[in-house]
Each structure stands twice: as C-alpha cells, then as structure tokens.
mmCIF file of C-alpha atoms in Angstrom:
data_model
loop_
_atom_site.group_PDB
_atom_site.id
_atom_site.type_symbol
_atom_site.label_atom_id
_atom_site.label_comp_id
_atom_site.label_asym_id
_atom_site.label_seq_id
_atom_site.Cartn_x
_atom_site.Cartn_y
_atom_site.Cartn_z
ATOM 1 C CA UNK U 175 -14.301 -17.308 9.860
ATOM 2 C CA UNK U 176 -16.104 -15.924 12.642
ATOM 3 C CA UNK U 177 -18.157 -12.583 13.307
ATOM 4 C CA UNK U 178 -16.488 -10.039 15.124
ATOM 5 C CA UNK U 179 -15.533 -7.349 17.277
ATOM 6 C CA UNK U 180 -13.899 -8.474 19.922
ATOM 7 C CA UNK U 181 -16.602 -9.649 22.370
ATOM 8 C CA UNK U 182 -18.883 -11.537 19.498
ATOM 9 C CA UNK U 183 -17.646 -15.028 18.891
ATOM 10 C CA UNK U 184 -20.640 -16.386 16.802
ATOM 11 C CA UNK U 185 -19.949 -18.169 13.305
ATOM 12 C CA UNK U 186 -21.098 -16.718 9.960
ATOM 13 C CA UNK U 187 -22.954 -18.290 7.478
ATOM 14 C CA UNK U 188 -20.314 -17.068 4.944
ATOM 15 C CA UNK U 189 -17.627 -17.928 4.038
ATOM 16 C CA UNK U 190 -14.677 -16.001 3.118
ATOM 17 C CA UNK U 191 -13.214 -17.283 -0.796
ATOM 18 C CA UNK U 192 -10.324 -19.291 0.107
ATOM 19 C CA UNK U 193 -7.251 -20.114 -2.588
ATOM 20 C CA UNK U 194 -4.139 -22.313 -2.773
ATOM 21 C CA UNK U 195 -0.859 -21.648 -4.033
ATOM 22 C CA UNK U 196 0.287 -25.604 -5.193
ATOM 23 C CA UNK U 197 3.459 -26.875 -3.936
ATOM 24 C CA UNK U 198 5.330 -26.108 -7.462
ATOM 25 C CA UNK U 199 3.997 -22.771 -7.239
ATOM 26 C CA UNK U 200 4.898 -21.535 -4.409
ATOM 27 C CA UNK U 201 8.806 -23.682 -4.489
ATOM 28 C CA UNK U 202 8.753 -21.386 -7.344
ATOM 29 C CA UNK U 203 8.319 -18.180 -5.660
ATOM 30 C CA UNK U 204 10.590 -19.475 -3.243
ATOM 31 C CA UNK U 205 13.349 -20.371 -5.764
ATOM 32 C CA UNK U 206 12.445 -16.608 -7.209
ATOM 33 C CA UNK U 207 13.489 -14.623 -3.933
ATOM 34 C CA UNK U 208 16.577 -16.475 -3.758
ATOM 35 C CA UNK U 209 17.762 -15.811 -6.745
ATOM 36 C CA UNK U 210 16.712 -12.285 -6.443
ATOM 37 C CA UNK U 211 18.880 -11.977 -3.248
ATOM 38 C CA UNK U 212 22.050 -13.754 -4.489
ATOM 39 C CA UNK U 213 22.421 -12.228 -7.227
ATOM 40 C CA UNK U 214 21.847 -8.884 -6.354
ATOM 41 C CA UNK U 215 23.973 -9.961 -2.902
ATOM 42 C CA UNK U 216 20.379 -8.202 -1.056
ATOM 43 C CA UNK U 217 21.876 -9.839 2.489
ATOM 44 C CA UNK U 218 25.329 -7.805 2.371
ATOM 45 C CA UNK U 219 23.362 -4.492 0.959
ATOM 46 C CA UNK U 220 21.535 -2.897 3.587
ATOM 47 C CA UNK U 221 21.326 0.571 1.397
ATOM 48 C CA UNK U 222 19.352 -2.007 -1.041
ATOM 49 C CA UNK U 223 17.390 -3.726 1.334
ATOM 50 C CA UNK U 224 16.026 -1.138 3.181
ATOM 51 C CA UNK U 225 13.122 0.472 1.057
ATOM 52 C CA UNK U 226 13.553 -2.621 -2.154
ATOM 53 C CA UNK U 227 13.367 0.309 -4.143
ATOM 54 C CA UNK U 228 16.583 0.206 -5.653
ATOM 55 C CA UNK U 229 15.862 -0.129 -9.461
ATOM 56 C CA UNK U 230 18.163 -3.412 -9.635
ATOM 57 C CA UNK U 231 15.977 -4.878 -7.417
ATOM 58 C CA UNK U 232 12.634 -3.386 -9.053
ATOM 59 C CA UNK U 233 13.611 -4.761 -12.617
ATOM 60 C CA UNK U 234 14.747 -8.132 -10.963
ATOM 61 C CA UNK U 235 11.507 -8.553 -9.447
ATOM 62 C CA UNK U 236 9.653 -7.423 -12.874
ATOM 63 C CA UNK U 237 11.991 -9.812 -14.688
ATOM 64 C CA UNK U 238 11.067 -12.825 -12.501
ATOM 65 C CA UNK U 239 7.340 -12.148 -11.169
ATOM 66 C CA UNK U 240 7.001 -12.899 -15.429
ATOM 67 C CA UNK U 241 8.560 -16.309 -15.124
ATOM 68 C CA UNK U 242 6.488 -17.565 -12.576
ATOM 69 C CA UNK U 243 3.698 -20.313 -13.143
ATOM 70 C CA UNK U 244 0.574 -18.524 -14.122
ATOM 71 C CA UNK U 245 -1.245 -20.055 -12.018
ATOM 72 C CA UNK U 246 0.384 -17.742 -9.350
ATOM 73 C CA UNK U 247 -1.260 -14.521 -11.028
ATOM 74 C CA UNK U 248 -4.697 -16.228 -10.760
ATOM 75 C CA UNK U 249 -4.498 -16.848 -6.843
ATOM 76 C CA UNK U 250 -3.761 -13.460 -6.050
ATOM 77 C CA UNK U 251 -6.160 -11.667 -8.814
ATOM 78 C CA UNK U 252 -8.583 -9.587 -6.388
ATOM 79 C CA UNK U 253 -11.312 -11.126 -4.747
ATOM 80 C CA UNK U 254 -14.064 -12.497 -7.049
ATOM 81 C CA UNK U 255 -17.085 -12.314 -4.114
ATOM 82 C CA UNK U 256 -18.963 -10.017 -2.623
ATOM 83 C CA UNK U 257 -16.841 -10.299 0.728
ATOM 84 C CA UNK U 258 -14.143 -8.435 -0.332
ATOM 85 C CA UNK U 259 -11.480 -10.777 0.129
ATOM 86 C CA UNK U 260 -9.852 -13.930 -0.074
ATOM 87 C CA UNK U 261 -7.434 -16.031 2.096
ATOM 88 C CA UNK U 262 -4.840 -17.768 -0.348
ATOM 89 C CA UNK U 263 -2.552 -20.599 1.352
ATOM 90 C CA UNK U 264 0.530 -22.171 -0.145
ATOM 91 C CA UNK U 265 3.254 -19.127 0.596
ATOM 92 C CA UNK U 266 6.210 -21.554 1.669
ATOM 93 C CA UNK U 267 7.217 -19.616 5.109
ATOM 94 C CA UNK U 268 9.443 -22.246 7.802
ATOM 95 C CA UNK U 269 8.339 -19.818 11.291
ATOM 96 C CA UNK U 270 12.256 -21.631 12.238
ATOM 97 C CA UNK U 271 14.135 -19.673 9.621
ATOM 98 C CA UNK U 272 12.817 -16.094 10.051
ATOM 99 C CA UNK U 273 14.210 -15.489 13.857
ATOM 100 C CA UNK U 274 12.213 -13.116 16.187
ATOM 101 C CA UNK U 275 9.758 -10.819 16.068
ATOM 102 C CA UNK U 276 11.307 -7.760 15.508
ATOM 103 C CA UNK U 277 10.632 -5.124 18.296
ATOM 104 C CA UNK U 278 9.220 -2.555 15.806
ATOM 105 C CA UNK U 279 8.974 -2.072 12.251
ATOM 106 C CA UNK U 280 12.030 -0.114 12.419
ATOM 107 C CA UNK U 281 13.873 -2.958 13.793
ATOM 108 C CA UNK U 282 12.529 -5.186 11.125
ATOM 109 C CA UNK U 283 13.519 -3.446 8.142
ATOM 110 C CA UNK U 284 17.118 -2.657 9.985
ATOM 111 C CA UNK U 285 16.647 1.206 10.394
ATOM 112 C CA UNK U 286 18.150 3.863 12.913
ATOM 113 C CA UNK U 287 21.085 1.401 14.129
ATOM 114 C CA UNK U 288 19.165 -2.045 14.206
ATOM 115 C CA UNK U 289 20.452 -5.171 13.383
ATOM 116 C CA UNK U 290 19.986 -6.370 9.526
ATOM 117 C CA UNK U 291 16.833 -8.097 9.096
ATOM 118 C CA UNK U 292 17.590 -12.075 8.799
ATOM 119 C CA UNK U 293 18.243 -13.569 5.130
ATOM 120 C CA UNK U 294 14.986 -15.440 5.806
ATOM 121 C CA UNK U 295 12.940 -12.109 5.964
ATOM 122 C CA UNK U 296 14.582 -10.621 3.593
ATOM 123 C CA UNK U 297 13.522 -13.413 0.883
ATOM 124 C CA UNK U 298 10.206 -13.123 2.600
ATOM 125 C CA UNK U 299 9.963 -9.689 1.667
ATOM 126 C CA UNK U 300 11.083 -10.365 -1.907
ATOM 127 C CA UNK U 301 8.016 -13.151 -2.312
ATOM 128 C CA UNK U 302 5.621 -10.642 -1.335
ATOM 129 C CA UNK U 303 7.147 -8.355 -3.849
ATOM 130 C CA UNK U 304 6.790 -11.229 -6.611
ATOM 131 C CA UNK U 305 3.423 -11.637 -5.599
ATOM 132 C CA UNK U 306 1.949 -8.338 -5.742
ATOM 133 C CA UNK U 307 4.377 -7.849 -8.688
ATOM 134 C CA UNK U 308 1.800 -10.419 -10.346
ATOM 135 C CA UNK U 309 -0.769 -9.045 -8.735
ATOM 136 C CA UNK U 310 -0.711 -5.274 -9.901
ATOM 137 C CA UNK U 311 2.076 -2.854 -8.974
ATOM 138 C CA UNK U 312 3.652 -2.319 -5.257
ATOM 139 C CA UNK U 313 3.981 0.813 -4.218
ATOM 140 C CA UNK U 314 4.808 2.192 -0.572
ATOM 141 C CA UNK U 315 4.281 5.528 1.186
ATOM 142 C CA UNK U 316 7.537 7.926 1.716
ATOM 143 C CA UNK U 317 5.706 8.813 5.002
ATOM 144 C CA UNK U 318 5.214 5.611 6.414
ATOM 145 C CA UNK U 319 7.800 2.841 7.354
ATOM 146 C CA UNK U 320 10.716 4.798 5.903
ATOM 147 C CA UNK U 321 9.136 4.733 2.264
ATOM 148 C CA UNK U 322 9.701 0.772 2.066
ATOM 149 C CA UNK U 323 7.302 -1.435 -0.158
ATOM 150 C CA UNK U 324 6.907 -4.188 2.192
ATOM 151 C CA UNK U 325 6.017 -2.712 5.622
ATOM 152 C CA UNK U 326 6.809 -5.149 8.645
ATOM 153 C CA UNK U 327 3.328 -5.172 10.759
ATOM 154 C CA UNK U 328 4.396 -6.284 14.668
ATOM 155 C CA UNK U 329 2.912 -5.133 18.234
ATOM 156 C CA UNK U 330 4.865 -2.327 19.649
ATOM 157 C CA UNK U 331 5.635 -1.531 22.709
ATOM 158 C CA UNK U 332 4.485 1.793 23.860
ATOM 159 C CA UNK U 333 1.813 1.913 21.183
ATOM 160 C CA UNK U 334 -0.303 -0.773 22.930
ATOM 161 C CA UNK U 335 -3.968 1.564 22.774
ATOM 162 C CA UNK U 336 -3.160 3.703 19.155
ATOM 163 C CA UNK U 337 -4.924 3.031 15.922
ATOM 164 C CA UNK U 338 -2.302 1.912 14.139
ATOM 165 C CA UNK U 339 -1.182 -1.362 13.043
ATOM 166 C CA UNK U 340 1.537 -1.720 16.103
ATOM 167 C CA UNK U 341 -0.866 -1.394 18.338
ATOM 168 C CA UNK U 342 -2.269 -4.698 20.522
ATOM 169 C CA UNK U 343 -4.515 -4.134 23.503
ATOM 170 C CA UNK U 344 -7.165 -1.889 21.931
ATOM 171 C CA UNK U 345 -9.396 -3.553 19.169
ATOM 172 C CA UNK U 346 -8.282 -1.868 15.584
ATOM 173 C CA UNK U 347 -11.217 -0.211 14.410
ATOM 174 C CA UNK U 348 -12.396 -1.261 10.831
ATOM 175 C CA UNK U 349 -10.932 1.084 8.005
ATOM 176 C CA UNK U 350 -9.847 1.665 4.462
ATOM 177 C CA UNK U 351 -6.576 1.181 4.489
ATOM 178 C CA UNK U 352 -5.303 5.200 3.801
ATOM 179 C CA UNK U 353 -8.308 6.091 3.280
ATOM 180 C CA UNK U 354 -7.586 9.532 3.485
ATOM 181 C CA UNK U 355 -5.720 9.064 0.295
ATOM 182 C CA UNK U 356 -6.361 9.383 -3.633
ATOM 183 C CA UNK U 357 -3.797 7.320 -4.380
ATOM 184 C CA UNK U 358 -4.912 4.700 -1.806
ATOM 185 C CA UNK U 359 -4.037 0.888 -2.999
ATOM 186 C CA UNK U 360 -7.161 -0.900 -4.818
ATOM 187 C CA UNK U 361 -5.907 -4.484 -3.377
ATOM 188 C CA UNK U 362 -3.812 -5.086 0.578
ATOM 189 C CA UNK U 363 -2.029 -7.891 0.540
ATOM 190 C CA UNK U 364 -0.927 -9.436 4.252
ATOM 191 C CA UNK U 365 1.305 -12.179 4.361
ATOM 192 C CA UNK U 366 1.485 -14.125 7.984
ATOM 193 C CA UNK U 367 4.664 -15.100 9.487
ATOM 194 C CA UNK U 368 3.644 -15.890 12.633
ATOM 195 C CA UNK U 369 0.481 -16.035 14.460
ATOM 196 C CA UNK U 370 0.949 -18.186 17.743
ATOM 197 C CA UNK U 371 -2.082 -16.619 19.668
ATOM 198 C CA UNK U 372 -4.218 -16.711 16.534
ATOM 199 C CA UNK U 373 -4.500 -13.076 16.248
ATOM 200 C CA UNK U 374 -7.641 -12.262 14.119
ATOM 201 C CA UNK U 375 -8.026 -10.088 11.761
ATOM 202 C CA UNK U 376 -11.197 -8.710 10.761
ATOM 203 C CA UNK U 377 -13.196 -7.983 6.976
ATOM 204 C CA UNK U 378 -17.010 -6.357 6.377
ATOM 205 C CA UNK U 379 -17.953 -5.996 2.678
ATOM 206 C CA UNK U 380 -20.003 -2.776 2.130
ATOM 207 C CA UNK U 381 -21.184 -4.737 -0.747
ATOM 208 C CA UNK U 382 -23.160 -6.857 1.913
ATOM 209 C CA UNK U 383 -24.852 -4.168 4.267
ATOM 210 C CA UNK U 384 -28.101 -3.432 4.542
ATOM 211 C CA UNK U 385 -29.110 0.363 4.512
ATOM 212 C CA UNK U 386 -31.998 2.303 3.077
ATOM 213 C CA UNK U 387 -32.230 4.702 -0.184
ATOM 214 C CA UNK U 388 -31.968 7.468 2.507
ATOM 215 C CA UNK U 389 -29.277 6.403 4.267
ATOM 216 C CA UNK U 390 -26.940 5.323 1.167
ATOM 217 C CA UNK U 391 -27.918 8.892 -0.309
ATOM 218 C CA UNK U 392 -26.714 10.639 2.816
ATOM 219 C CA UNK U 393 -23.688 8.973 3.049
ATOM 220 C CA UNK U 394 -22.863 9.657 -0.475
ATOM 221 C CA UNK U 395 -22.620 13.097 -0.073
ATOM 222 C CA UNK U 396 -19.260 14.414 0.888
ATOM 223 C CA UNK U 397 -19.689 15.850 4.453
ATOM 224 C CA UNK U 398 -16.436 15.252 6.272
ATOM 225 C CA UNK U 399 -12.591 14.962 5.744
ATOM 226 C CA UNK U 400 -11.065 11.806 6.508
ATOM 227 C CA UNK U 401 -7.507 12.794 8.103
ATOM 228 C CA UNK U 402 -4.229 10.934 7.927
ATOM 229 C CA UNK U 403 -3.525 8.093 10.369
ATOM 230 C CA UNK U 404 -0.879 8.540 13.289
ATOM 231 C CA UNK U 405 1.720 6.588 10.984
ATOM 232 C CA UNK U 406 1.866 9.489 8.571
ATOM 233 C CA UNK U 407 2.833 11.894 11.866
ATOM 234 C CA UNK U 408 1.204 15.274 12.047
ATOM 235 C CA UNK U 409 1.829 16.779 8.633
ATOM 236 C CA UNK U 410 -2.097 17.377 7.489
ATOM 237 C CA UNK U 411 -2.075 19.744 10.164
ATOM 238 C CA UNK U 412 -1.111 22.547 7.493
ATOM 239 C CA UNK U 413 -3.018 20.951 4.606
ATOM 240 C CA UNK U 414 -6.550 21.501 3.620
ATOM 241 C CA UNK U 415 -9.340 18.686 4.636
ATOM 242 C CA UNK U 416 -11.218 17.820 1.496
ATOM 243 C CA UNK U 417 -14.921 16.539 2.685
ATOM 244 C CA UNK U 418 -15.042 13.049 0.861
ATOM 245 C CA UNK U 419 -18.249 10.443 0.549
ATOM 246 C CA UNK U 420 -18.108 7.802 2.280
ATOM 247 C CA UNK U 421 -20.213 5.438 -0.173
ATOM 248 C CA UNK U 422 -19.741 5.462 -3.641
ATOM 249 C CA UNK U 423 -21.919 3.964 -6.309
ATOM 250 C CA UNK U 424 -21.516 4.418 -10.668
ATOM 251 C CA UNK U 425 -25.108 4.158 -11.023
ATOM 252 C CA UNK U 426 -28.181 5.045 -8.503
ATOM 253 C CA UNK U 427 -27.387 4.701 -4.982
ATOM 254 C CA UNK U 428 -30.926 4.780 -4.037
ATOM 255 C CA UNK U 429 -31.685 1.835 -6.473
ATOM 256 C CA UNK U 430 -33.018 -1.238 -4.833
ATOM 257 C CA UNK U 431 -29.803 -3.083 -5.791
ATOM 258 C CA UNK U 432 -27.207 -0.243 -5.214
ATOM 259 C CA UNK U 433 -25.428 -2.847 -3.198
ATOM 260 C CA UNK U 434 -23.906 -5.078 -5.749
ATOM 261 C CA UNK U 435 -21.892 -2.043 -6.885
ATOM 262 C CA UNK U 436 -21.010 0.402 -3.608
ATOM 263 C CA UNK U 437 -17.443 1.695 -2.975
ATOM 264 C CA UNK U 438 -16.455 3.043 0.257
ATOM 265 C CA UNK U 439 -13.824 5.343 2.168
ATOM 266 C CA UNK U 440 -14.611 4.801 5.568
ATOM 267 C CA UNK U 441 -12.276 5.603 8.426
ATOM 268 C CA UNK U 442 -14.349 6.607 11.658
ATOM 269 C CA UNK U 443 -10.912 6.625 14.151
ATOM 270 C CA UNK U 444 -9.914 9.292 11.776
ATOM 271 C CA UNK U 445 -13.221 11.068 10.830
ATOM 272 C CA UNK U 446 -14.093 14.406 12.816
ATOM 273 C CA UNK U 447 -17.804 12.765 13.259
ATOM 274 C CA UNK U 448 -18.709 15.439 15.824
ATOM 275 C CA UNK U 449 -18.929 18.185 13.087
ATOM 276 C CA UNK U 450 -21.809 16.394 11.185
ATOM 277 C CA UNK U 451 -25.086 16.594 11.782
ATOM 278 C CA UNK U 452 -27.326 14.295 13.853
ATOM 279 C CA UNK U 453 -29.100 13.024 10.698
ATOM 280 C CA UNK U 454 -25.550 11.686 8.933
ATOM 281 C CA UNK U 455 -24.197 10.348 12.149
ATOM 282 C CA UNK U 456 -27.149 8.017 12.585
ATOM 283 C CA UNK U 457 -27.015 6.947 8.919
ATOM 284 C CA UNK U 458 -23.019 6.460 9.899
ATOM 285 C CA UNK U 459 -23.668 5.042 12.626
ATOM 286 C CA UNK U 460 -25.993 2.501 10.379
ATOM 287 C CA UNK U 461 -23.342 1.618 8.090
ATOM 288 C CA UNK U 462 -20.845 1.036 11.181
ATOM 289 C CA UNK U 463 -23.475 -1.607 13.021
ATOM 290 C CA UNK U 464 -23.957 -2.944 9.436
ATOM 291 C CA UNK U 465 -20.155 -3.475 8.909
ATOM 292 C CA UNK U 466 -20.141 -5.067 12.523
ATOM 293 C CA UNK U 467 -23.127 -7.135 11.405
ATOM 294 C CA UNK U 468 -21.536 -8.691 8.544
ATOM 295 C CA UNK U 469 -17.734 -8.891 9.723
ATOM 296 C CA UNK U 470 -15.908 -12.010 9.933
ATOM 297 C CA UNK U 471 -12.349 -13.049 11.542
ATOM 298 C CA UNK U 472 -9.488 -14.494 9.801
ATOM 299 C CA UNK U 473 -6.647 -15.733 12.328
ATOM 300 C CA UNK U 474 -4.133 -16.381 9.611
ATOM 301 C CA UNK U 475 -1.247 -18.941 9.940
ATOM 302 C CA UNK U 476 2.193 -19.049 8.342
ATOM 303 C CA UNK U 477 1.935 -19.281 4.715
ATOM 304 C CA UNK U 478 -1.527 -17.681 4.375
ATOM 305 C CA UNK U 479 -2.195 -14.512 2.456
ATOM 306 C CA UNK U 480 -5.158 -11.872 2.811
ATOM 307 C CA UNK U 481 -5.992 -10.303 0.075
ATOM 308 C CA UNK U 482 -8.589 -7.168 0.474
ATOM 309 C CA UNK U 483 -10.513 -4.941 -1.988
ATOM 310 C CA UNK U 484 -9.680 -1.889 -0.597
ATOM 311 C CA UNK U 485 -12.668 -0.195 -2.427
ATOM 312 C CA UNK U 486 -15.410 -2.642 -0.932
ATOM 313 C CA UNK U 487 -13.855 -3.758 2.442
ATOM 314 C CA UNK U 488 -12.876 -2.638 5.742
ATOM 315 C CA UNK U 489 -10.574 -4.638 7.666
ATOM 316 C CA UNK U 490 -9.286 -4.583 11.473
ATOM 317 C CA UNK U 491 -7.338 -6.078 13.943
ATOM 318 C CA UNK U 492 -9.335 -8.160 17.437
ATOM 319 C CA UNK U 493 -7.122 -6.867 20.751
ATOM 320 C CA UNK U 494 -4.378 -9.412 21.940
ATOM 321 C CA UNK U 495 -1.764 -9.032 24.746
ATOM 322 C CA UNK U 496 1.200 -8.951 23.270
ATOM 323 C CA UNK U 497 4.575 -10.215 25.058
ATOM 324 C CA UNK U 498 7.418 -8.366 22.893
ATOM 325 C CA UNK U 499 9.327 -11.720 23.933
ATOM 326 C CA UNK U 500 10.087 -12.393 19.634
ATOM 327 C CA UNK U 501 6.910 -14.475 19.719
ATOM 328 C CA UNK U 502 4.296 -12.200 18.803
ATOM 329 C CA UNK U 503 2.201 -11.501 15.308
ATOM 330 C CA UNK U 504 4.057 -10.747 12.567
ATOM 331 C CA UNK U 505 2.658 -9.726 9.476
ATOM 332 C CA UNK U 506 3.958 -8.513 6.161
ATOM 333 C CA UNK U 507 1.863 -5.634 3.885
ATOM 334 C CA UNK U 508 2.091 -4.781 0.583
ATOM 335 C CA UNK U 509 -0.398 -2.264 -1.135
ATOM 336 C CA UNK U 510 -0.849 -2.536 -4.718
ATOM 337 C CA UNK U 511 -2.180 -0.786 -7.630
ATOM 338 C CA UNK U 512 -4.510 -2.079 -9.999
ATOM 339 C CA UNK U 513 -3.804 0.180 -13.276
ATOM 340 C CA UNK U 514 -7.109 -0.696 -15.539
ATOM 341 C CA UNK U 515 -8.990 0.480 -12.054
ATOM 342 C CA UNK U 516 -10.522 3.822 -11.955
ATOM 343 C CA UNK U 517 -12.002 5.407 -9.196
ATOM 344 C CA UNK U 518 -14.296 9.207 -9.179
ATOM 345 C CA UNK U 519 -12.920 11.574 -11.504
ATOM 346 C CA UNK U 520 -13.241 13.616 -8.216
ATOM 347 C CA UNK U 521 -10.624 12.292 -5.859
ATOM 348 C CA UNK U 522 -7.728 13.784 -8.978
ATOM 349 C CA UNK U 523 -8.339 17.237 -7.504
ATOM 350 C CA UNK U 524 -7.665 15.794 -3.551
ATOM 351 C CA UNK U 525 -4.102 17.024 -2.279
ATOM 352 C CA UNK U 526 -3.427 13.638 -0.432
ATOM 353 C CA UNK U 527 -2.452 15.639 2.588
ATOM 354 C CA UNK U 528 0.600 16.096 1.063
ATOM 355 C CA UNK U 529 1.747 12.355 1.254
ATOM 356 C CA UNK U 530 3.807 10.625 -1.549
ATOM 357 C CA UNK U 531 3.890 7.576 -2.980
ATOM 358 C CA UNK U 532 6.753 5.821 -3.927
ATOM 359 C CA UNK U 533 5.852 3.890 -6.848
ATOM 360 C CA UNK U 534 9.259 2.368 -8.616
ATOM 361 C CA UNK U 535 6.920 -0.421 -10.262
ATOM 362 C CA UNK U 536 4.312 2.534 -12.484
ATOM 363 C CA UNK U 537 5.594 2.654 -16.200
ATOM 364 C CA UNK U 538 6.990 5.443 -17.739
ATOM 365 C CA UNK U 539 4.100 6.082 -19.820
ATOM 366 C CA UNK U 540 1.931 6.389 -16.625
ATOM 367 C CA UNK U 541 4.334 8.730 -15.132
ATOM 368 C CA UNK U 542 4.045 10.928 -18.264
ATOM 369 C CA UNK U 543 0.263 10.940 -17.853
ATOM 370 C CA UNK U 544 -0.199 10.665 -13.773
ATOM 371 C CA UNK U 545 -1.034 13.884 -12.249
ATOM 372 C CA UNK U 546 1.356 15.395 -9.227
ATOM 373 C CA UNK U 547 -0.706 15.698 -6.411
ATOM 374 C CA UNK U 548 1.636 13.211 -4.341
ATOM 375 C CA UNK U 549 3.276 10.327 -6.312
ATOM 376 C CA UNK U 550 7.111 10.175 -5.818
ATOM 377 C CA UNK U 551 8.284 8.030 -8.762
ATOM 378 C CA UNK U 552 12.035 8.029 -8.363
ATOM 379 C CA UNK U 553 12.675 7.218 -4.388
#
C-alpha cells in the first residue's frame, strides 16, 4: 500500500487489513453462481441478466448466499480498523475465461444492441451478488448503469478527463461514493478482474486525520450541497440543493478524541466550494491535505476484493493511459446496505435529488416502514 495522489510514491507505515477467502470458500461461491445461472438458464436470458433484478434471480441468490460457508460472511463483514477498508483475496476469477474488456459499461452488461456479456462475467456478476448478499443487501441506482446491481467499472473512451469511474487520464478525486445521497451504500464492494498496468486505487480514513476543535466544528456545520455526479446526468438541475456537513460525529466533535468516531460526506469535484466562505474553505482545504496525508494505494489483482466504509473513507482512482485494446482495468461494484446502520436522523428529510434506488434485496417489513424520498423497490 502506498501513499498517494498520483505524483507521491512513498510507502505508509500502515497497513491496509487484508483477508482471505480459503480455497473451499471461494470453490463454493464459484459452484454458487453456476448453479444460479443454469438453473435459471441466466446465459440465454438477457431480459434477466441485464439489471439481476429479476425476483427469480433475487430469491436464488438469497437462497444460496445462506448455504455458503460462514466463514464467507466474516471476510466480507465491514472493515474492523480505523482505515476504512480491507482487501480480501480468494475470489476464484481465471482473467482467460472472462474475454475482453468491454468498451463501456453499456457494452458490458449487453445494453443498446451490444453483444451478451460472456457466461464467465455473468457468473462473475452473480459471486459479487452472493457476496454482498452475505455482506448486507445490494442495491443499485435506476439512474446509473441502467438500474443494474453490479455496475461494470472500465476506461471509456471519450470520457478520458471526467470524474467518473470511466474515466483514465485525469486522477479520480477522492469521494464518498454518492455522496450526494441519503440512501448512499454504508459498505462498496470492488471486485478486480483485471488489472495488467496495476491501476491503483486510492483510500484516506477520516478516522485518521488530524484537524483542530475549530476546524472539525466548522466542517460540521452544513454549509454546502453536494450535487449528483455526471453518471446520474443532469436531473438535480430542477431539484433543491440541501447544504449537508461534511463531518459527522454522535458525540463532541471538538473533543480531543472526536476522531475515533467521525463520519464524512465529502465530495469536493461535486461541491460548489466557491460559495463558502474563506474561513470553511481553509478548514476544507485542511481535511483535503489531511486525506492526501493519510491515503494509501491498492493496485488490486484478479481475485481481490475492496471493501470500503463508505461513512469513514474516501476512495479514488491514480490516472493511467488506457488502450481500449480489451486489456484495460476492469472492475466490478456492488453497493450494499447495512440494515442495523443508522445514520443522522437529518439526512430522512434530503430529497436525494430525485434519484432511486432499486433495492429488490430490502424486506417487506422495511418497505412498509422506509420512507419515499427515492427508493424504487419493485424495478
């Protein structure tokens, strides 16, 4: 693991918490997605592949993310440091089986005309189901990737300097993953394909900055909106811009050890910072060269999952070139719910922007009690 951004190459101290899925295990999850696929015949339906919200394959994955070894649930519980994440190996993935890199994520998941993704992806995306299945609950966005729960992350061409995940040339700043969202997922997951050029991707814990009782107060107050990301298209252009906190803390943010507990929504691509005053952008601007301070580099390899807190860390992406020769990164994302998680009572009165979640995997009894500022249950 290695400090970041893109020009700092000097090794951490630190280590990120590292995991292993056993050989058993993960044969298991293996065994799991095909089983899943050939009996639901997933590689001749591409109506049923193409979001895996179809509620054959929902209670299929429910049925079978129970019969896996237990040990499976404990290597992708969330991160137990204060880093914010955790690197868990053992995901059986043969880089020979699962053909190109797709061109775009549209072209991975077969939309608008595209080829069917490969049988080897397809069981791919079925594992990561499994896995967050035993993780917490999947859910996608109906806004983003076509509403699908696994979203295919790959360099696209055209998008080379965006912040977005298919960008490649521009370094991805560190964010909250939808952090302009309520509903945002508590835990990422990011399963590696492929990684030939050792792509890295990047993690800061806010729970290891170092900022004053002044600073941590300022940036607790809610000053500015944090807006949709160019994924979600231009929609929050008609919706109201709730000004959100950036830090979070249950108890005294001033206290001397306020950092054991802090939360964060931080998403400065995406955060008018010209409309605060000088006095919160240099306390910003404190937690950013923290975050930089403390950042480390994972350059995952096939097989490897990274698993991020989405309340306590930031993650990124280092610039690469890429080729679009079917050679490039490929990752695979999953956001997940954690139920028994609660976050400010707050955030229930945000409109979302007007986003929806698809969420196949919440229970009926948390339908009947979820609010309706954006959740889609029924895709």
């Amino acid at each position: 693991m290695k400090s970041v951004l893109s020009e700092r190459r000097t090794f951490h101290p630190q280590a990120v918490e590292r995991r292993e899925i056993a050989p058993a295990a993960g044969a298991a999850i293996r065994a799991a997605a095909d089983a899943i696929c050939i009996t639901l015949g997933l590689d001749g339906d591409r109506v049923a592949a193409e979001t895996l919200t179809d509620p054959r394959v929902v209670a299929a994955v429910r049925r079978y993310a129970q019969g896996l070894p237990g040990s499976i649930a404990a290597a992708v519980r969330p991160p137990s440091t204060s880093a914010g994440a955790t690197i868990v190996g053992g995901l059986p993935v043969r880089e020979t089986e699962i053909g190109r890199t797709p061109a775009n994520w549209r072209a991975a998941a077969g939309r608008d005309g595209a080829a069917a993704p490969t049988a080897a992806s397809l069981r791919l995306d079925i594992a990561m189901l499994l896995l967050a299945a035993a993780a917490g609950e999947p859910f996608g966005w109906r806004g983003q990737q076509g509403g699908r729960l696994v979203n295919n992350i790959v360099p696209a061409a055209g998008h080379e300097h965006e912040q977005s995940g298919a960008s490649s040339s521009t370094l991805l700043a560190p964010h909250t993953e939808d952090a302009f969202h309520p509903e945002r997922a508590h835990l990422l997951m990011l399963g590696c394909l492929r990684n030939h050029d050792m792509v890295g991707t990047t993690v800061s814990s806010v729970r290891q900055v170092e900022l004053t009782a002044a600073e941590r107060r300022l940036l607790a107050a809610p000053v500015l909106p944090i807006l949709p990301d160019v994924s979600y298209g231009d929609a929050h252009d008609r919706a109201t811009a709730p000004a959100l906190p950036t830090l979070w803390h249950e108890g005294d943010i001033e206290s001397a050890d306020a950092a054991t507990g802090l939360t964060t929504r931080y998403d400065p691509a995406y955060t008018p910072l010209d409309d605060a005053d000088a006095e919160f952008r240099r306390a910003y601007a404190r937690l950013s060269a923290e975050l930089e301070r403390v950042c480390r580099v994972a350059a995952l390899v096939p097989g490897e999952l990274l698993l991020v807190d989405n309340d306590v860390a930031v993650h990124g992406r280092v610039p690469f070139t890429a080729r679009y020769d079917g050679t490039d990164r490929w990752l695979k994302r999953v956001n997940i719910r954690l139920p028994e998680r609660r976050r400010r009572a707050a955030e229930n009165r945000e409109n979302g922007y007007g986003q929806q979640i698809v969420a196949p995997f919440r229970t009926v009894t948390e339908r009947d009690t979820s609010d309706d500022r954006g959740s889609d249950e029924q895709p």
